[in-house]
PDB file of C-alpha atoms in Angstrom:
ATOM      1  CA  UNK A  30    -154.769 -88.925 -37.745  1.00  0.00           C
ATOM      2  CA  UNK A  31    -153.603 -91.521 -35.022  1.00  0.00           C
ATOM      3  CA  UNK A  32    -152.224 -94.980 -36.048  1.00  0.00           C
ATOM      4  CA  UNK A  33    -154.250 -96.803 -33.408  1.00  0.00           C
ATOM      5  CA  UNK A  34    -156.547 -96.448 -30.501  1.00  0.00           C
ATOM      6  CA  UNK A  35    -155.155 -97.301 -26.908  1.00  0.00           C
ATOM      7  CA  UNK A  36    -157.633-100.187 -26.960  1.00  0.00           C
ATOM      8  CA  UNK A  37    -160.455-101.391 -29.243  1.00  0.00           C
ATOM      9  CA  UNK A  38    -163.729 -99.694 -28.694  1.00  0.00           C
ATOM     10  CA  UNK A  39    -166.505-101.888 -27.575  1.00  0.00           C
ATOM     11  CA  UNK A  40    -169.038-102.029 -30.654  1.00  0.00           C
ATOM     12  CA  UNK A  41    -172.705-102.244 -29.630  1.00  0.00           C
ATOM     13  CA  UNK A  42    -175.851-103.640 -31.598  1.00  0.00           C
ATOM     14  CA  UNK A  43    -176.616-101.324 -34.673  1.00  0.00           C
ATOM     15  CA  UNK A  44    -179.733-100.015 -32.918  1.00  0.00           C
ATOM     16  CA  UNK A  45    -178.482 -99.871 -29.247  1.00  0.00           C
ATOM     17  CA  UNK A  46    -179.465 -96.635 -27.890  1.00  0.00           C
ATOM     18  CA  UNK A  47    -176.800 -96.475 -24.762  1.00  0.00           C
ATOM     19  CA  UNK A  48    -175.813 -93.353 -24.436  1.00  0.00           C
ATOM     20  CA  UNK A  49    -172.169 -93.934 -23.015  1.00  0.00           C
ATOM     21  CA  UNK A  50    -171.347 -96.476 -25.723  1.00  0.00           C
ATOM     22  CA  UNK A  51    -168.283 -96.266 -27.723  1.00  0.00           C
ATOM     23  CA  UNK A  52    -168.107 -97.340 -31.381  1.00  0.00           C
ATOM     24  CA  UNK A  53    -165.572 -98.355 -34.099  1.00  0.00           C
ATOM     25  CA  UNK A  54    -166.794 -97.194 -37.433  1.00  0.00           C
ATOM     26  CA  UNK A  55    -165.145 -98.063 -40.649  1.00  0.00           C
ATOM     27  CA  UNK A  56    -165.243 -95.248 -43.217  1.00  0.00           C
ATOM     28  CA  UNK A  57    -164.108 -95.694 -47.056  1.00  0.00           C
ATOM     29  CA  UNK A  58    -165.492 -92.652 -48.735  1.00  0.00           C
ATOM     30  CA  UNK A  59    -166.061 -88.906 -48.191  1.00  0.00           C
ATOM     31  CA  UNK A  60    -165.370 -89.577 -44.260  1.00  0.00           C
ATOM     32  CA  UNK A  61    -161.699 -90.445 -44.912  1.00  0.00           C
ATOM     33  CA  UNK A  62    -161.217 -86.664 -45.190  1.00  0.00           C
ATOM     34  CA  UNK A  63    -160.259 -85.005 -41.823  1.00  0.00           C
ATOM     35  CA  UNK A  64    -162.206 -81.631 -42.825  1.00  0.00           C
ATOM     36  CA  UNK A  65    -165.441 -83.411 -43.303  1.00  0.00           C
ATOM     37  CA  UNK A  66    -164.862 -85.185 -40.370  1.00  0.00           C
ATOM     38  CA  UNK A  67    -164.360 -81.968 -38.391  1.00  0.00           C
ATOM     39  CA  UNK A  68    -167.359 -80.217 -39.813  1.00  0.00           C
ATOM     40  CA  UNK A  69    -169.783 -83.256 -38.604  1.00  0.00           C
ATOM     41  CA  UNK A  70    -168.392 -84.353 -35.437  1.00  0.00           C
ATOM     42  CA  UNK A  71    -166.652 -81.171 -34.326  1.00  0.00           C
ATOM     43  CA  UNK A  72    -163.395 -83.184 -33.797  1.00  0.00           C
ATOM     44  CA  UNK A  73    -161.258 -85.687 -35.697  1.00  0.00           C
ATOM     45  CA  UNK A  74    -161.490 -88.996 -34.031  1.00  0.00           C
ATOM     46  CA  UNK A  75    -158.366 -91.236 -33.368  1.00  0.00           C
ATOM     47  CA  UNK A  76    -158.174 -93.596 -36.438  1.00  0.00           C
ATOM     48  CA  UNK A  77    -156.150 -96.244 -38.042  1.00  0.00           C
ATOM     49  CA  UNK A  78    -155.815 -97.819 -41.858  1.00  0.00           C
ATOM     50  CA  UNK A  79    -158.102-100.743 -41.959  1.00  0.00           C
ATOM     51  CA  UNK A  80    -159.755-103.487 -44.656  1.00  0.00           C
ATOM     52  CA  UNK A  81    -162.655-104.505 -45.047  1.00  0.00           C
ATOM     53  CA  UNK A  82    -162.958-107.932 -46.744  1.00  0.00           C
ATOM     54  CA  UNK A  83    -165.648-109.386 -48.856  1.00  0.00           C
ATOM     55  CA  UNK A  84    -166.953-105.893 -50.116  1.00  0.00           C
ATOM     56  CA  UNK A  85    -166.539-103.662 -53.053  1.00  0.00           C
ATOM     57  CA  UNK A  86    -166.597 -99.795 -53.317  1.00  0.00           C
ATOM     58  CA  UNK A  87    -168.398 -98.266 -56.297  1.00  0.00           C
ATOM     59  CA  UNK A  88    -168.879 -94.846 -57.901  1.00  0.00           C
ATOM     60  CA  UNK A  89    -172.600 -93.701 -58.010  1.00  0.00           C
ATOM     61  CA  UNK A  90    -173.499 -92.057 -61.201  1.00  0.00           C
ATOM     62  CA  UNK A  91    -174.528 -88.248 -60.327  1.00  0.00           C
ATOM     63  CA  UNK A  92    -173.099 -88.598 -56.759  1.00  0.00           C
ATOM     64  CA  UNK A  93    -170.061 -87.139 -55.236  1.00  0.00           C
ATOM     65  CA  UNK A  94    -169.845 -90.186 -52.561  1.00  0.00           C
ATOM     66  CA  UNK A  95    -169.133 -93.933 -53.108  1.00  0.00           C
ATOM     67  CA  UNK A  96    -171.176 -97.124 -51.912  1.00  0.00           C
ATOM     68  CA  UNK A  97    -169.969-100.297 -50.871  1.00  0.00           C
ATOM     69  CA  UNK A  98    -171.724-103.622 -51.323  1.00  0.00           C
ATOM     70  CA  UNK A  99    -170.887-107.241 -50.510  1.00  0.00           C
ATOM     71  CA  UNK A 100    -168.625-109.013 -53.281  1.00  0.00           C
ATOM     72  CA  UNK A 101    -166.918-112.260 -52.710  1.00  0.00           C
ATOM     73  CA  UNK A 102    -163.255-112.097 -52.768  1.00  0.00           C
ATOM     74  CA  UNK A 103    -162.871-108.155 -53.046  1.00  0.00           C
ATOM     75  CA  UNK A 104    -161.677-105.780 -50.310  1.00  0.00           C
ATOM     76  CA  UNK A 105    -162.318-102.151 -49.476  1.00  0.00           C
ATOM     77  CA  UNK A 106    -159.599 -99.929 -47.958  1.00  0.00           C
ATOM     78  CA  UNK A 107    -160.331 -97.378 -45.674  1.00  0.00           C
ATOM     79  CA  UNK A 108    -160.044 -96.649 -41.948  1.00  0.00           C
ATOM     80  CA  UNK A 109    -161.448 -97.002 -38.681  1.00  0.00           C
ATOM     81  CA  UNK A 110    -162.687 -94.380 -36.467  1.00  0.00           C
ATOM     82  CA  UNK A 111    -162.266 -95.206 -32.818  1.00  0.00           C
ATOM     83  CA  UNK A 112    -164.389 -94.204 -29.872  1.00  0.00           C
ATOM     84  CA  UNK A 113    -167.429 -92.764 -31.985  1.00  0.00           C
ATOM     85  CA  UNK A 114    -169.950 -91.614 -29.349  1.00  0.00           C
ATOM     86  CA  UNK A 115    -173.769 -92.476 -29.485  1.00  0.00           C
ATOM     87  CA  UNK A 116    -174.626 -88.740 -30.539  1.00  0.00           C
ATOM     88  CA  UNK A 117    -171.777 -88.780 -33.015  1.00  0.00           C
ATOM     89  CA  UNK A 118    -173.214 -92.155 -34.514  1.00  0.00           C
ATOM     90  CA  UNK A 119    -176.555 -90.412 -34.740  1.00  0.00           C
ATOM     91  CA  UNK A 120    -175.096 -87.606 -36.826  1.00  0.00           C
ATOM     92  CA  UNK A 121    -173.318 -90.113 -39.088  1.00  0.00           C
ATOM     93  CA  UNK A 122    -176.752 -92.272 -39.587  1.00  0.00           C
ATOM     94  CA  UNK A 123    -178.405 -88.927 -40.681  1.00  0.00           C
ATOM     95  CA  UNK A 124    -175.692 -87.800 -42.951  1.00  0.00           C
ATOM     96  CA  UNK A 125    -175.380 -91.396 -44.609  1.00  0.00           C
ATOM     97  CA  UNK A 126    -179.075 -90.866 -45.758  1.00  0.00           C
ATOM     98  CA  UNK A 127    -181.560 -93.654 -46.365  1.00  0.00           C
ATOM     99  CA  UNK A 128    -179.841 -95.206 -49.336  1.00  0.00           C
ATOM    100  CA  UNK A 129    -177.161 -96.844 -46.804  1.00  0.00           C
ATOM    101  CA  UNK A 130    -178.058 -99.408 -44.047  1.00  0.00           C
ATOM    102  CA  UNK A 131    -175.628 -99.355 -41.187  1.00  0.00           C
ATOM    103  CA  UNK A 132    -174.143-103.049 -40.543  1.00  0.00           C
ATOM    104  CA  UNK A 133    -171.660-104.473 -38.054  1.00  0.00           C
ATOM    105  CA  UNK A 134    -168.821-105.907 -39.665  1.00  0.00           C
ATOM    106  CA  UNK A 135    -165.139-107.156 -38.955  1.00  0.00           C
ATOM    107  CA  UNK A 136    -162.376-104.924 -40.231  1.00  0.00           C
ATOM    108  CA  UNK A 137    -158.637-106.002 -40.197  1.00  0.00           C
ATOM    109  CA  UNK A 138    -156.165-103.108 -39.499  1.00  0.00           C
ATOM    110  CA  UNK A 139    -153.716-102.605 -42.279  1.00  0.00           C
ATOM    111  CA  UNK A 140    -150.742-103.267 -40.197  1.00  0.00           C
ATOM    112  CA  UNK A 141    -152.145-106.902 -39.604  1.00  0.00           C
ATOM    113  CA  UNK A 142    -152.189-106.419 -35.797  1.00  0.00           C
ATOM    114  CA  UNK A 143    -155.802-107.269 -35.454  1.00  0.00           C
ATOM    115  CA  UNK A 144    -159.295-107.937 -36.651  1.00  0.00           C
ATOM    116  CA  UNK A 145    -161.850-105.445 -34.904  1.00  0.00           C
ATOM    117  CA  UNK A 146    -165.621-105.477 -34.952  1.00  0.00           C
ATOM    118  CA  UNK A 147    -166.916-101.982 -36.505  1.00  0.00           C
ATOM    119  CA  UNK A 148    -169.793-100.554 -37.969  1.00  0.00           C
ATOM    120  CA  UNK A 149    -170.115 -99.280 -41.686  1.00  0.00           C
ATOM    121  CA  UNK A 150    -172.706 -98.122 -44.195  1.00  0.00           C
ATOM    122  CA  UNK A 151    -173.472-100.307 -46.833  1.00  0.00           C
ATOM    123  CA  UNK A 152    -175.533 -99.428 -49.978  1.00  0.00           C
ATOM    124  CA  UNK A 153    -179.256-100.709 -49.679  1.00  0.00           C
ATOM    125  CA  UNK A 154    -179.787-101.487 -53.358  1.00  0.00           C
ATOM    126  CA  UNK A 155    -177.491-104.328 -54.475  1.00  0.00           C
ATOM    127  CA  UNK A 156    -178.849-104.218 -57.995  1.00  0.00           C
ATOM    128  CA  UNK A 157    -178.683-100.465 -58.544  1.00  0.00           C
ATOM    129  CA  UNK A 158    -177.961 -99.635 -62.054  1.00  0.00           C
ATOM    130  CA  UNK A 159    -175.939 -96.152 -61.043  1.00  0.00           C
ATOM    131  CA  UNK A 160    -173.234 -98.262 -59.469  1.00  0.00           C
ATOM    132  CA  UNK A 161    -170.000 -98.562 -61.576  1.00  0.00           C
ATOM    133  CA  UNK A 162    -166.341 -98.864 -61.392  1.00  0.00           C
ATOM    134  CA  UNK A 163    -164.203 -97.648 -58.539  1.00  0.00           C
ATOM    135  CA  UNK A 164    -164.509 -94.545 -56.538  1.00  0.00           C
ATOM    136  CA  UNK A 165    -161.111 -92.671 -56.153  1.00  0.00           C
ATOM    137  CA  UNK A 166    -160.562 -90.940 -52.756  1.00  0.00           C
ATOM    138  CA  UNK A 167    -157.473 -88.924 -54.355  1.00  0.00           C
ATOM    139  CA  UNK A 168    -159.649 -87.693 -57.414  1.00  0.00           C
ATOM    140  CA  UNK A 169    -162.617 -86.721 -55.122  1.00  0.00           C
ATOM    141  CA  UNK A 170    -160.072 -84.746 -52.931  1.00  0.00           C
ATOM    142  CA  UNK A 171    -158.800 -82.725 -56.120  1.00  0.00           C
ATOM    143  CA  UNK A 172    -161.933 -82.155 -57.680  1.00  0.00           C
ATOM    144  CA  UNK A 173    -164.832 -82.353 -55.099  1.00  0.00           C
ATOM    145  CA  UNK A 174    -163.568 -81.849 -51.636  1.00  0.00           C
ATOM    146  CA  UNK A 175    -164.260 -78.206 -51.394  1.00  0.00           C
ATOM    147  CA  UNK A 176    -167.728 -78.582 -52.476  1.00  0.00           C
ATOM    148  CA  UNK A 177    -168.393 -81.312 -50.093  1.00  0.00           C
ATOM    149  CA  UNK A 178    -167.128 -79.470 -46.928  1.00  0.00           C
ATOM    150  CA  UNK A 179    -169.661 -76.836 -48.073  1.00  0.00           C
ATOM    151  CA  UNK A 180    -172.209 -79.201 -48.284  1.00  0.00           C
ATOM    152  CA  UNK A 181    -171.364 -81.082 -44.800  1.00  0.00           C
ATOM    153  CA  UNK A 182    -171.172 -77.420 -43.226  1.00  0.00           C
ATOM    154  CA  UNK A 183    -174.894 -76.869 -44.820  1.00  0.00           C
ATOM    155  CA  UNK A 184    -175.740 -80.357 -43.443  1.00  0.00           C
ATOM    156  CA  UNK A 185    -174.956 -79.454 -39.905  1.00  0.00           C
ATOM    157  CA  UNK A 186    -176.307 -76.048 -40.200  1.00  0.00           C
ATOM    158  CA  UNK A 187    -179.648 -77.558 -41.172  1.00  0.00           C
ATOM    159  CA  UNK A 188    -179.711 -80.122 -38.258  1.00  0.00           C
ATOM    160  CA  UNK A 189    -179.613 -77.125 -35.905  1.00  0.00           C
ATOM    161  CA  UNK A 190    -182.835 -75.662 -36.946  1.00  0.00           C
ATOM    162  CA  UNK A 191    -185.872 -76.563 -35.172  1.00  0.00           C
ATOM    163  CA  UNK A 192    -187.400 -78.358 -38.472  1.00  0.00           C
ATOM    164  CA  UNK A 193    -184.708 -79.365 -40.408  1.00  0.00           C
ATOM    165  CA  UNK A 194    -184.849 -80.727 -43.945  1.00  0.00           C
ATOM    166  CA  UNK A 195    -183.737 -84.185 -44.753  1.00  0.00           C
ATOM    167  CA  UNK A 196    -180.099 -84.922 -45.534  1.00  0.00           C
ATOM    168  CA  UNK A 197    -181.414 -85.818 -49.138  1.00  0.00           C
ATOM    169  CA  UNK A 198    -183.237 -82.485 -49.608  1.00  0.00           C
ATOM    170  CA  UNK A 199    -180.161 -80.724 -48.606  1.00  0.00           C
ATOM    171  CA  UNK A 200    -178.050 -82.347 -50.933  1.00  0.00           C
ATOM    172  CA  UNK A 201    -180.790 -81.916 -53.701  1.00  0.00           C
ATOM    173  CA  UNK A 202    -181.119 -78.117 -53.058  1.00  0.00           C
ATOM    174  CA  UNK A 203    -177.493 -77.633 -52.681  1.00  0.00           C
ATOM    175  CA  UNK A 204    -176.683 -79.141 -55.907  1.00  0.00           C
ATOM    176  CA  UNK A 205    -179.886 -78.672 -58.260  1.00  0.00           C
ATOM    177  CA  UNK A 206    -180.939 -75.119 -57.069  1.00  0.00           C
ATOM    178  CA  UNK A 207    -177.636 -73.318 -56.201  1.00  0.00           C
ATOM    179  CA  UNK A 208    -175.578 -75.222 -58.644  1.00  0.00           C
ATOM    180  CA  UNK A 209    -177.821 -76.146 -61.514  1.00  0.00           C
ATOM    181  CA  UNK A 210    -174.994 -76.165 -63.820  1.00  0.00           C
ATOM    182  CA  UNK A 211    -172.571 -78.144 -61.928  1.00  0.00           C
ATOM    183  CA  UNK A 212    -171.534 -81.512 -63.629  1.00  0.00           C
ATOM    184  CA  UNK A 213    -171.114 -84.258 -60.709  1.00  0.00           C
ATOM    185  CA  UNK A 214    -168.645 -87.024 -61.007  1.00  0.00           C
ATOM    186  CA  UNK A 215    -169.946 -90.080 -63.141  1.00  0.00           C
TER     187      UNK A 215
END
């Protein structure tokens, strides 16, 4: 994991279709894990520790991944991925399911050297009763990372099919059919 990009990437509008644009993407949950990024993007992008002010990270009942929502006077620590290509952004968009909305935000590098524009994924339902407490990356790494690597691998395999299932269907089939007895993090 690198500490800083040689120069900040230019972030285009969230719905831009410029194939040669590079994007900064702020991640705060499962995408903090290099092995997940390697499965999804086939590489580990250069990154730097970063903070998103005015947001809070939550656990989600029945899910292995967190959500963030705008909350005044709160902050989310994570990292910014530099130089994400349009095809990579498309993969992240699909992976982040319909429950999230990609938004343009301003993040601060942890070392305080600069503020940068970035894209991130914000939970769509700001009154979701399944959101609670603080999601822990360290706890997730210990208890659920291997399962999530398998899920991400199956997701990528599914994307390569002629008629892939939705990412929600992949998630549901992985946890409900093959592991009906699994207890998800609550």
